[in-house]
Amino acid sequence: MTQPTQGIQARHQQALDQGRFLIQHCSACGRHVYFPRAVCPHCGADEPALVPPAGTGTVAAVTTIGRKPDAGGNYHVCLVDLDEGVRLLSRVEGLAPDAVVIGQRVRARVLAGAPAVALIDEIQAEYAQTYSGSLEE
């Protein structure tokens, strides 16, 4: 896969490569945007700014993809709504497919690599209390 060398997606990838997960914020309409793009999809303003999100969110949907054990076994894919209002397609790292549930609190982090990517991790109970004030059952 070819990586962009200029423009908003290149700047986003550069931030990931530096260990920073960024989303966009449009100063014209006040809304957040992800995946980065040159024009705000909500109001049409040029170049929403790249900003660091809180990184916390909630699993909105999850599905399990079945694979044979010799192909790596089952895995899950989920939609995560970040607290800023943007939605990401990802996986919750380190959990079995049946352990990821709708409503689960998660947080984003950057996995170094070539290229670096944003990943989602489960928020442990103590961490969730810090960010939400209480745990939802």
PDB file of C-alpha atoms in Angstrom:
ATOM      1  CA  MET A   1       0.000   0.000   0.000  1.00  0.00           C
ATOM      2  CA  THR A   2       1.420   3.368  -1.032  1.00  0.00           C
ATOM      3  CA  GLN A   3       1.540   6.037   1.669  1.00  0.00           C
ATOM      4  CA  PRO A   4       0.664   9.650   0.747  1.00  0.00           C
ATOM      5  CA  THR A   5       3.621  12.044   0.763  1.00  0.00           C
ATOM      6  CA  GLN A   6       1.712  15.317   1.037  1.00  0.00           C
ATOM      7  CA  GLY A   7      -1.646  16.626   2.192  1.00  0.00           C
ATOM      8  CA  ILE A   8      -3.746  15.946   5.260  1.00  0.00           C
ATOM      9  CA  GLN A   9      -3.434  12.153   5.133  1.00  0.00           C
ATOM     10  CA  ALA A  10       0.370  12.420   4.976  1.00  0.00           C
ATOM     11  CA  ARG A  11       0.359  14.758   8.017  1.00  0.00           C
ATOM     12  CA  HIS A  12      -1.946  12.347   9.850  1.00  0.00           C
ATOM     13  CA  GLN A  13       0.375   9.417   9.073  1.00  0.00           C
ATOM     14  CA  GLN A  14       3.415  11.449  10.165  1.00  0.00           C
ATOM     15  CA  ALA A  15       1.720  12.066  13.521  1.00  0.00           C
ATOM     16  CA  LEU A  16       0.967   8.335  13.884  1.00  0.00           C
ATOM     17  CA  ASP A  17       4.584   7.535  13.016  1.00  0.00           C
ATOM     18  CA  GLN A  18       5.593   9.914  15.858  1.00  0.00           C
ATOM     19  CA  GLY A  19       3.279   8.070  18.268  1.00  0.00           C
ATOM     20  CA  ARG A  20       0.473  10.664  18.232  1.00  0.00           C
ATOM     21  CA  PHE A  21      -3.145   9.797  17.395  1.00  0.00           C
ATOM     22  CA  LEU A  22      -4.946  12.843  15.996  1.00  0.00           C
ATOM     23  CA  ILE A  23      -8.427  13.590  14.693  1.00  0.00           C
ATOM     24  CA  GLN A  24      -9.640  16.810  13.106  1.00  0.00           C
ATOM     25  CA  HIS A  25     -11.644  19.669  14.554  1.00  0.00           C
ATOM     26  CA  CYS A  26     -13.429  22.171  12.325  1.00  0.00           C
ATOM     27  CA  SER A  27     -13.296  25.702  13.715  1.00  0.00           C
ATOM     28  CA  ALA A  28     -16.123  26.787  11.387  1.00  0.00           C
ATOM     29  CA  CYS A  29     -18.800  24.376  12.667  1.00  0.00           C
ATOM     30  CA  GLY A  30     -17.144  23.047  15.847  1.00  0.00           C
ATOM     31  CA  ARG A  31     -17.451  19.374  14.901  1.00  0.00           C
ATOM     32  CA  HIS A  32     -14.792  16.674  14.935  1.00  0.00           C
ATOM     33  CA  VAL A  33     -13.849  14.655  11.858  1.00  0.00           C
ATOM     34  CA  TYR A  34     -12.170  11.297  11.335  1.00  0.00           C
ATOM     35  CA  PHE A  35     -10.701   9.976   8.944  1.00  0.00           C
ATOM     36  CA  PRO A  36      -8.771  13.179   8.094  1.00  0.00           C
ATOM     37  CA  ARG A  37      -9.780  14.993   4.930  1.00  0.00           C
ATOM     38  CA  ALA A  38      -9.108  18.326   3.245  1.00  0.00           C
ATOM     39  CA  VAL A  39     -12.678  19.637   3.616  1.00  0.00           C
ATOM     40  CA  CYS A  40     -15.042  19.381   6.583  1.00  0.00           C
ATOM     41  CA  PRO A  41     -17.834  16.947   5.602  1.00  0.00           C
ATOM     42  CA  HIS A  42     -20.266  18.772   7.894  1.00  0.00           C
ATOM     43  CA  CYS A  43     -19.964  22.359   6.617  1.00  0.00           C
ATOM     44  CA  GLY A  44     -17.496  22.377   3.720  1.00  0.00           C
ATOM     45  CA  ALA A  45     -14.835  24.499   5.457  1.00  0.00           C
ATOM     46  CA  ASP A  46     -11.239  24.007   4.296  1.00  0.00           C
ATOM     47  CA  GLU A  47      -8.615  22.090   6.283  1.00  0.00           C
ATOM     48  CA  PRO A  48     -10.023  21.228   9.710  1.00  0.00           C
ATOM     49  CA  ALA A  49      -7.159  21.293  12.232  1.00  0.00           C
ATOM     50  CA  LEU A  50      -5.494  18.110  13.495  1.00  0.00           C
ATOM     51  CA  VAL A  51      -6.023  17.870  17.264  1.00  0.00           C
ATOM     52  CA  PRO A  52      -5.384  15.219  19.936  1.00  0.00           C
ATOM     53  CA  PRO A  53      -8.600  13.546  21.128  1.00  0.00           C
ATOM     54  CA  ALA A  54      -9.177  12.306  24.658  1.00  0.00           C
ATOM     55  CA  GLY A  55      -8.848   8.900  22.996  1.00  0.00           C
ATOM     56  CA  THR A  56     -11.646   7.290  24.978  1.00  0.00           C
ATOM     57  CA  GLY A  57     -14.793   5.863  23.440  1.00  0.00           C
ATOM     58  CA  THR A  58     -17.457   3.188  23.398  1.00  0.00           C
ATOM     59  CA  VAL A  59     -17.928   0.084  21.277  1.00  0.00           C
ATOM     60  CA  ALA A  60     -21.008   0.797  19.116  1.00  0.00           C
ATOM     61  CA  ALA A  61     -21.093  -2.469  17.157  1.00  0.00           C
ATOM     62  CA  VAL A  62     -19.050  -5.658  16.955  1.00  0.00           C
ATOM     63  CA  THR A  63     -18.985  -8.729  14.752  1.00  0.00           C
ATOM     64  CA  THR A  64     -16.896 -11.887  14.755  1.00  0.00           C
ATOM     65  CA  ILE A  65     -15.177 -13.018  11.584  1.00  0.00           C
ATOM     66  CA  GLY A  66     -14.812 -16.807  11.492  1.00  0.00           C
ATOM     67  CA  ARG A  67     -11.540 -18.273  10.273  1.00  0.00           C
ATOM     68  CA  LYS A  68     -10.034 -21.732  10.439  1.00  0.00           C
ATOM     69  CA  PRO A  69      -7.584 -22.196  13.334  1.00  0.00           C
ATOM     70  CA  ASP A  70      -4.671 -22.669  10.920  1.00  0.00           C
ATOM     71  CA  ALA A  71      -5.505 -19.259   9.396  1.00  0.00           C
ATOM     72  CA  GLY A  72      -5.284 -17.541  12.787  1.00  0.00           C
ATOM     73  CA  GLY A  73      -8.698 -18.361  14.198  1.00  0.00           C
ATOM     74  CA  ASN A  74     -11.666 -16.070  14.714  1.00  0.00           C
ATOM     75  CA  TYR A  75     -11.246 -12.337  15.158  1.00  0.00           C
ATOM     76  CA  HIS A  76     -13.592  -9.421  15.690  1.00  0.00           C
ATOM     77  CA  VAL A  77     -14.142  -6.066  14.026  1.00  0.00           C
ATOM     78  CA  CYS A  78     -15.918  -3.248  15.829  1.00  0.00           C
ATOM     79  CA  LEU A  79     -17.167   0.283  15.382  1.00  0.00           C
ATOM     80  CA  VAL A  80     -15.955   2.587  18.136  1.00  0.00           C
ATOM     81  CA  ASP A  81     -17.533   5.960  18.856  1.00  0.00           C
ATOM     82  CA  LEU A  82     -14.898   8.257  20.328  1.00  0.00           C
ATOM     83  CA  ASP A  83     -16.144  10.681  22.961  1.00  0.00           C
ATOM     84  CA  GLU A  84     -15.604  13.534  20.458  1.00  0.00           C
ATOM     85  CA  GLY A  85     -18.336  12.074  18.244  1.00  0.00           C
ATOM     86  CA  VAL A  86     -16.313  10.395  15.486  1.00  0.00           C
ATOM     87  CA  ARG A  87     -16.570   6.697  14.627  1.00  0.00           C
ATOM     88  CA  LEU A  88     -13.632   4.364  13.933  1.00  0.00           C
ATOM     89  CA  LEU A  89     -13.540   0.873  12.471  1.00  0.00           C
ATOM     90  CA  SER A  90     -11.074  -1.145  14.533  1.00  0.00           C
ATOM     91  CA  ARG A  91     -10.468  -4.110  16.813  1.00  0.00           C
ATOM     92  CA  VAL A  92     -10.131  -4.178  20.592  1.00  0.00           C
ATOM     93  CA  GLU A  93      -6.635  -5.574  21.060  1.00  0.00           C
ATOM     94  CA  GLY A  94      -5.900  -8.378  23.481  1.00  0.00           C
ATOM     95  CA  LEU A  95      -9.469  -9.642  23.877  1.00  0.00           C
ATOM     96  CA  ALA A  96     -11.102 -12.757  22.494  1.00  0.00           C
ATOM     97  CA  PRO A  97     -13.829 -12.036  19.924  1.00  0.00           C
ATOM     98  CA  ASP A  98     -16.613 -12.990  22.339  1.00  0.00           C
ATOM     99  CA  ALA A  99     -15.225 -10.703  25.067  1.00  0.00           C
ATOM    100  CA  VAL A 100     -15.907  -7.493  23.113  1.00  0.00           C
ATOM    101  CA  VAL A 101     -19.419  -6.162  23.737  1.00  0.00           C
ATOM    102  CA  ILE A 102     -21.509  -3.188  22.685  1.00  0.00           C
ATOM    103  CA  GLY A 103     -21.238  -0.416  25.283  1.00  0.00           C
ATOM    104  CA  GLN A 104     -17.727  -1.424  26.383  1.00  0.00           C
ATOM    105  CA  ARG A 105     -15.455   1.514  27.184  1.00  0.00           C
ATOM    106  CA  VAL A 106     -12.219   1.597  25.205  1.00  0.00           C
ATOM    107  CA  ARG A 107      -9.278   3.899  24.441  1.00  0.00           C
ATOM    108  CA  ALA A 108      -7.138   4.511  21.387  1.00  0.00           C
ATOM    109  CA  ARG A 109      -3.370   4.141  21.231  1.00  0.00           C
ATOM    110  CA  VAL A 110      -0.744   4.104  18.516  1.00  0.00           C
ATOM    111  CA  LEU A 111       1.057   0.922  17.508  1.00  0.00           C
ATOM    112  CA  ALA A 112       4.485   1.708  16.118  1.00  0.00           C
ATOM    113  CA  GLY A 113       5.326   0.060  12.842  1.00  0.00           C
ATOM    114  CA  ALA A 114       5.749   0.711   9.189  1.00  0.00           C
ATOM    115  CA  PRO A 115       3.320   2.363   8.920  1.00  0.00           C
ATOM    116  CA  ALA A 116       2.141   3.113  12.470  1.00  0.00           C
ATOM    117  CA  VAL A 117      -1.582   2.548  13.094  1.00  0.00           C
ATOM    118  CA  ALA A 118      -4.166   3.529  15.701  1.00  0.00           C
ATOM    119  CA  LEU A 119      -5.439   0.621  17.811  1.00  0.00           C
ATOM    120  CA  ILE A 120      -8.177   0.296  20.418  1.00  0.00           C
ATOM    121  CA  ASP A 121      -7.691  -1.244  23.888  1.00  0.00           C
ATOM    122  CA  GLU A 122     -10.198  -2.156  26.569  1.00  0.00           C
ATOM    123  CA  ILE A 123     -10.347   0.332  29.425  1.00  0.00           C
ATOM    124  CA  GLN A 124      -9.679  -1.447  32.686  1.00  0.00           C
ATOM    125  CA  ALA A 125     -12.105  -0.752  35.553  1.00  0.00           C
ATOM    126  CA  GLU A 126      -9.802   1.680  37.399  1.00  0.00           C
ATOM    127  CA  TYR A 127      -9.049   3.617  34.200  1.00  0.00           C
ATOM    128  CA  ALA A 128     -12.747   3.793  33.263  1.00  0.00           C
ATOM    129  CA  GLN A 129     -13.606   5.358  36.631  1.00  0.00           C
ATOM    130  CA  THR A 130     -10.963   8.043  36.074  1.00  0.00           C
ATOM    131  CA  TYR A 131     -12.485   9.045  32.718  1.00  0.00           C
ATOM    132  CA  SER A 132     -16.209   8.527  33.272  1.00  0.00           C
ATOM    133  CA  GLY A 133     -16.698   9.146  36.965  1.00  0.00           C
ATOM    134  CA  SER A 134     -18.518   5.820  37.346  1.00  0.00           C
ATOM    135  CA  LEU A 135     -18.696   2.453  35.686  1.00  0.00           C
ATOM    136  CA  GLU A 136     -21.713   1.575  33.577  1.00  0.00           C
ATOM    137  CA  GLU A 137     -22.968  -1.960  34.067  1.00  0.00           C
TER     138      GLU A 137
END
